[in-house]
Short mmCIF file of C-alpha atoms in Angstrom, two decimals:
data_model
loop_
_atom_site.label_atom_id
_atom_site.label_comp_id
_atom_site.label_asym_id
_atom_site.label_seq_id
_atom_site.Cartn_x
_atom_site.Cartn_y
_atom_site.Cartn_z
CA MET A 165 34.06 17.48 -36.80
CA ILE A 166 37.14 17.81 -39.05
CA ILE A 167 38.65 14.56 -40.31
CA LEU A 168 41.52 13.84 -42.70
CA THR A 169 40.11 13.63 -46.22
CA ASN A 170 42.16 14.07 -49.42
CA LYS A 171 41.37 17.78 -49.23
CA THR A 172 42.34 18.31 -45.58
CA TRP A 173 45.48 16.13 -46.00
CA LYS A 174 46.58 18.49 -48.78
CA LEU A 175 45.85 21.52 -46.57
CA ALA A 176 47.83 19.91 -43.76
CA THR A 177 50.89 19.09 -45.87
CA ASN A 178 50.95 22.59 -47.38
CA ASP A 179 50.79 24.14 -43.93
CA LEU A 180 53.46 21.85 -42.44
CA ILE A 181 55.82 22.44 -45.38
CA LYS A 182 55.66 26.18 -44.66
CA LYS A 183 56.20 25.71 -40.91
CA ASP A 184 58.93 23.10 -40.86
CA LYS A 185 61.90 22.70 -43.25
CA ILE A 186 62.80 19.19 -42.05
CA LEU A 187 59.24 17.95 -42.33
CA LYS A 188 59.11 19.50 -45.82
CA LYS A 189 61.90 17.11 -46.97
CA ILE A 190 60.12 14.07 -45.49
CA ILE A 191 56.74 15.05 -46.98
CA ASN A 192 58.31 15.57 -50.42
CA LYS A 193 59.98 12.15 -50.22
CA TYR A 194 56.67 10.35 -49.54
CA LYS A 195 54.36 12.67 -51.48
CA SER A 196 52.40 9.87 -53.14
CA GLU A 197 51.50 8.24 -49.79
CA LYS A 198 49.01 9.18 -47.09
CA LEU A 199 47.24 7.83 -44.03
CA GLN A 200 44.26 5.64 -44.85
CA SER A 201 41.57 4.27 -42.56
CA LYS A 202 40.60 0.60 -42.76
CA LYS A 203 37.12 1.74 -41.65
CA ASN A 204 36.81 -1.03 -39.09
CA ALA A 205 36.86 0.09 -35.45
CA PHE A 206 37.36 -3.35 -33.89
CA LEU A 207 40.21 -4.27 -36.25
CA THR A 208 41.99 -0.96 -35.66
CA LEU A 209 41.89 -1.40 -31.88
CA ALA A 210 42.78 -5.11 -32.01
CA LYS A 211 45.75 -4.33 -34.25
CA SER A 212 46.83 -1.51 -31.94
CA ILE A 213 46.80 -3.95 -28.99
CA THR A 214 48.89 -6.36 -31.09
CA GLY A 215 51.40 -3.57 -31.79
CA GLN A 216 51.84 -2.44 -28.18
CA GLN A 217 55.56 -2.26 -27.30
CA ILE A 218 56.78 -4.34 -30.25
CA SER A 219 58.12 -3.52 -33.71
CA VAL A 220 55.88 -3.02 -36.76
CA LYS A 221 57.42 -6.14 -38.35
CA ALA A 222 56.78 -8.36 -35.28
CA ALA A 223 53.21 -7.06 -34.93
CA ASN A 224 52.47 -7.73 -38.62
CA SER A 225 53.78 -11.29 -38.30
CA ILE A 226 51.61 -12.04 -35.23
CA TRP A 227 48.56 -10.46 -36.86
CA GLN A 228 49.06 -12.54 -40.02
CA LYS A 229 49.09 -15.74 -37.95
CA LEU A 230 45.84 -14.73 -36.24
CA GLU A 231 44.28 -13.96 -39.62
CA ASN A 232 45.35 -17.36 -40.96
CA LYS A 233 43.76 -19.04 -37.96
CA LEU A 234 40.47 -17.12 -37.86
CA LYS A 235 40.08 -16.27 -41.58
CA LYS A 236 38.03 -13.23 -40.48
CA ILE A 237 39.06 -11.26 -37.39
CA ASN A 238 36.05 -9.80 -35.60
CA SER A 239 34.71 -9.67 -32.04
CA LYS A 240 32.48 -12.72 -32.52
CA ASN A 241 35.29 -14.94 -33.84
CA ILE A 242 37.73 -13.82 -31.13
CA LEU A 243 35.21 -14.92 -28.49
CA LYS A 244 34.77 -18.34 -30.17
CA ILE A 245 38.46 -19.27 -30.18
CA LYS A 246 40.31 -20.70 -27.17
CA LYS A 247 42.83 -18.48 -25.38
CA ASN A 248 45.74 -20.85 -26.00
CA GLU A 249 45.01 -20.78 -29.76
CA VAL A 250 45.36 -16.99 -29.76
CA ALA A 251 48.55 -17.26 -27.68
CA LYS A 252 50.04 -19.67 -30.26
CA CYS A 253 49.98 -16.81 -32.80
CA GLY A 254 52.53 -14.96 -30.67
CA PHE A 255 50.34 -12.97 -28.29
CA SER A 256 51.42 -12.67 -24.66
CA LYS A 257 48.98 -13.93 -22.02
CA GLN A 258 48.20 -10.31 -21.17
CA LYS A 259 47.45 -9.36 -24.77
CA VAL A 260 45.19 -12.40 -25.21
CA ASN A 261 43.08 -11.10 -22.30
CA TYR A 262 43.12 -7.59 -23.75
CA LEU A 263 41.77 -8.88 -27.08
CA LEU A 264 39.00 -10.75 -25.26
CA ASN A 265 38.08 -7.63 -23.24
CA LEU A 266 37.88 -5.66 -26.47
CA ALA A 267 35.71 -8.31 -28.16
CA ILE A 268 33.30 -8.37 -25.18
CA PHE A 269 33.05 -4.56 -25.25
CA PHE A 270 32.15 -4.52 -28.96
CA GLU A 271 29.58 -7.27 -28.57
CA LYS A 272 27.92 -5.30 -25.76
CA ASN A 273 28.13 -1.88 -27.48
CA LYS A 274 26.96 -2.45 -31.03
CA ASN A 275 26.39 1.24 -31.95
CA ILE A 276 29.38 2.79 -30.20
CA GLU A 277 31.07 3.79 -33.48
CA LYS A 278 28.23 6.17 -34.40
CA LYS A 279 28.66 7.92 -31.06
CA TRP A 280 32.46 8.18 -31.44
CA LYS A 281 32.19 9.83 -34.86
CA LYS A 282 30.30 12.75 -33.30
CA ILE A 283 32.26 13.48 -30.12
CA GLU A 284 35.55 15.18 -29.20
CA ASP A 285 38.92 13.37 -29.09
CA GLU A 286 39.29 13.41 -25.30
CA LYS A 287 35.77 12.02 -24.75
CA ILE A 288 36.60 9.06 -27.02
CA ILE A 289 39.85 8.47 -25.12
CA GLU A 290 37.84 8.45 -21.85
CA ASP A 291 35.52 5.75 -23.28
CA LEU A 292 38.36 3.62 -24.60
CA VAL A 293 40.64 3.61 -21.56
CA LYS A 294 37.79 2.03 -19.55
CA ILE A 295 38.45 -1.17 -21.55
CA LYS A 296 41.19 -3.09 -19.74
CA GLY A 297 44.19 -3.29 -22.06
CA ILE A 298 43.60 0.01 -23.76
CA GLY A 299 45.63 2.93 -22.53
CA ARG A 300 46.02 6.41 -23.91
CA TRP A 301 48.51 5.32 -26.62
CA THR A 302 46.13 2.71 -28.07
CA ALA A 303 43.25 5.20 -27.92
CA GLU A 304 45.39 7.73 -29.80
CA MET A 305 46.20 5.13 -32.49
CA PHE A 306 42.44 4.63 -32.87
CA LEU A 307 41.85 8.36 -33.29
CA ILE A 308 44.60 8.49 -35.91
CA PHE A 309 43.98 5.30 -37.88
CA TYR A 310 40.22 4.80 -37.62
CA LEU A 311 38.66 8.20 -37.02
CA LEU A 312 41.32 10.14 -38.98
CA ARG A 313 41.33 12.98 -36.46
CA PRO A 314 43.83 15.62 -37.64
CA ASN A 315 45.51 16.85 -34.47
CA ILE A 316 46.66 13.80 -32.48
CA PHE A 317 50.16 14.00 -31.03
CA PRO A 318 50.98 10.64 -29.34
CA SER A 319 53.65 12.03 -27.00
CA ALA A 320 54.44 8.61 -25.49
CA ASP A 321 54.96 6.89 -28.85
CA LEU A 322 58.55 5.64 -29.02
CA GLY A 323 58.61 5.58 -32.83
CA LEU A 324 57.58 9.23 -33.04
CA LEU A 325 60.07 10.31 -30.37
CA LYS A 326 62.92 8.41 -32.04
CA ALA A 327 62.00 9.88 -35.43
CA ILE A 328 62.06 13.40 -33.97
CA SER A 329 65.41 12.69 -32.33
CA ILE A 330 66.96 11.39 -35.59
CA ASN A 331 65.47 13.93 -38.01
CA TYR A 332 65.99 16.99 -35.83
CA ASN A 333 69.36 15.87 -34.45
CA LEU A 334 68.21 15.96 -30.82
CA LYS A 335 69.52 13.83 -27.97
CA TYR A 336 67.30 10.88 -27.03
CA PRO A 337 65.31 10.73 -24.77
CA LEU A 338 63.76 14.10 -25.60
CA LYS A 339 63.03 16.68 -22.93
CA ASP A 340 59.39 17.50 -22.18
CA SER A 341 60.01 21.07 -23.35
CA GLU A 342 61.22 19.77 -26.74
CA ILE A 343 58.20 17.48 -27.13
CA ASN A 344 55.83 20.36 -26.29
CA LYS A 345 57.59 22.60 -28.81
CA PHE A 346 56.83 20.16 -31.65
CA LYS A 347 53.27 19.64 -30.44
CA LYS A 348 52.61 23.40 -30.66
CA LYS A 349 54.52 23.80 -33.91
CA TRP A 350 52.48 21.18 -35.78
CA GLU A 351 49.00 22.16 -34.59
CA PRO A 352 46.34 21.70 -35.94
CA TRP A 353 47.91 18.91 -38.05
CA SER A 354 49.88 16.82 -35.52
CA THR A 355 48.47 13.56 -36.92
CA VAL A 356 49.90 14.29 -40.35
CA ALA A 357 53.31 15.32 -38.98
CA THR A 358 53.38 12.17 -36.83
CA TRP A 359 52.53 9.91 -39.78
CA TYR A 360 55.33 11.34 -41.93
CA LEU A 361 57.84 11.00 -39.10
CA TRP A 362 56.87 7.36 -38.63
CA ARG A 363 57.27 6.93 -42.38
CA SER A 364 60.79 8.38 -42.26
CA LEU A 365 61.78 5.71 -39.75
CA ASP A 366 60.24 2.52 -41.10
CA PRO A 367 60.29 1.02 -44.60
CA ILE A 368 56.90 -0.51 -43.77
CA SER A 369 54.10 2.04 -43.56
CA VAL A 370 52.39 1.92 -40.14
CA LYS A 371 48.81 0.64 -40.43
CA TYR A 372 46.29 -0.14 -37.71
#
């Protein structure tokens, strides 16, 4: 199973620079930066839930408040705290329930991470979307930010689509044919292309 190490990241950037002139400029601008995993599956998914449909800045603020309250964010501590205490950090009622569902899943499936490290992307997505509150987008963020899978193209991610629109001077919203063109163009390194396009859009590096 290929994952994004220092070596494969370098291979990816070299390949993308050859394929795509616009991406070449972005990569050269942020050459000293790269995607890094926090190596904590629960935290990555919990942070992805926090970031659903809100800005990076807003998500970071809410997450910080939860961290201040819990000191350590993990499945056990999420299940100990009252729902209204989580909501006070800025989570919607729906997202509070999603976090609880996630915590219950991790408490019941202690060795799930070992399984995920060995199986294909789509199989992991199938497992994750069974947890209420996790859709394909959140599962894709997990594959990118925790498992460092190299070829994830989150085609419903608004940040990515806006970044493509701005950098490639295309009318927003993009046509399906345009989205598919980029997906094919960037294979097998769609994760890396996506990360650099996010980076071009936001002064704060995206982290889950």
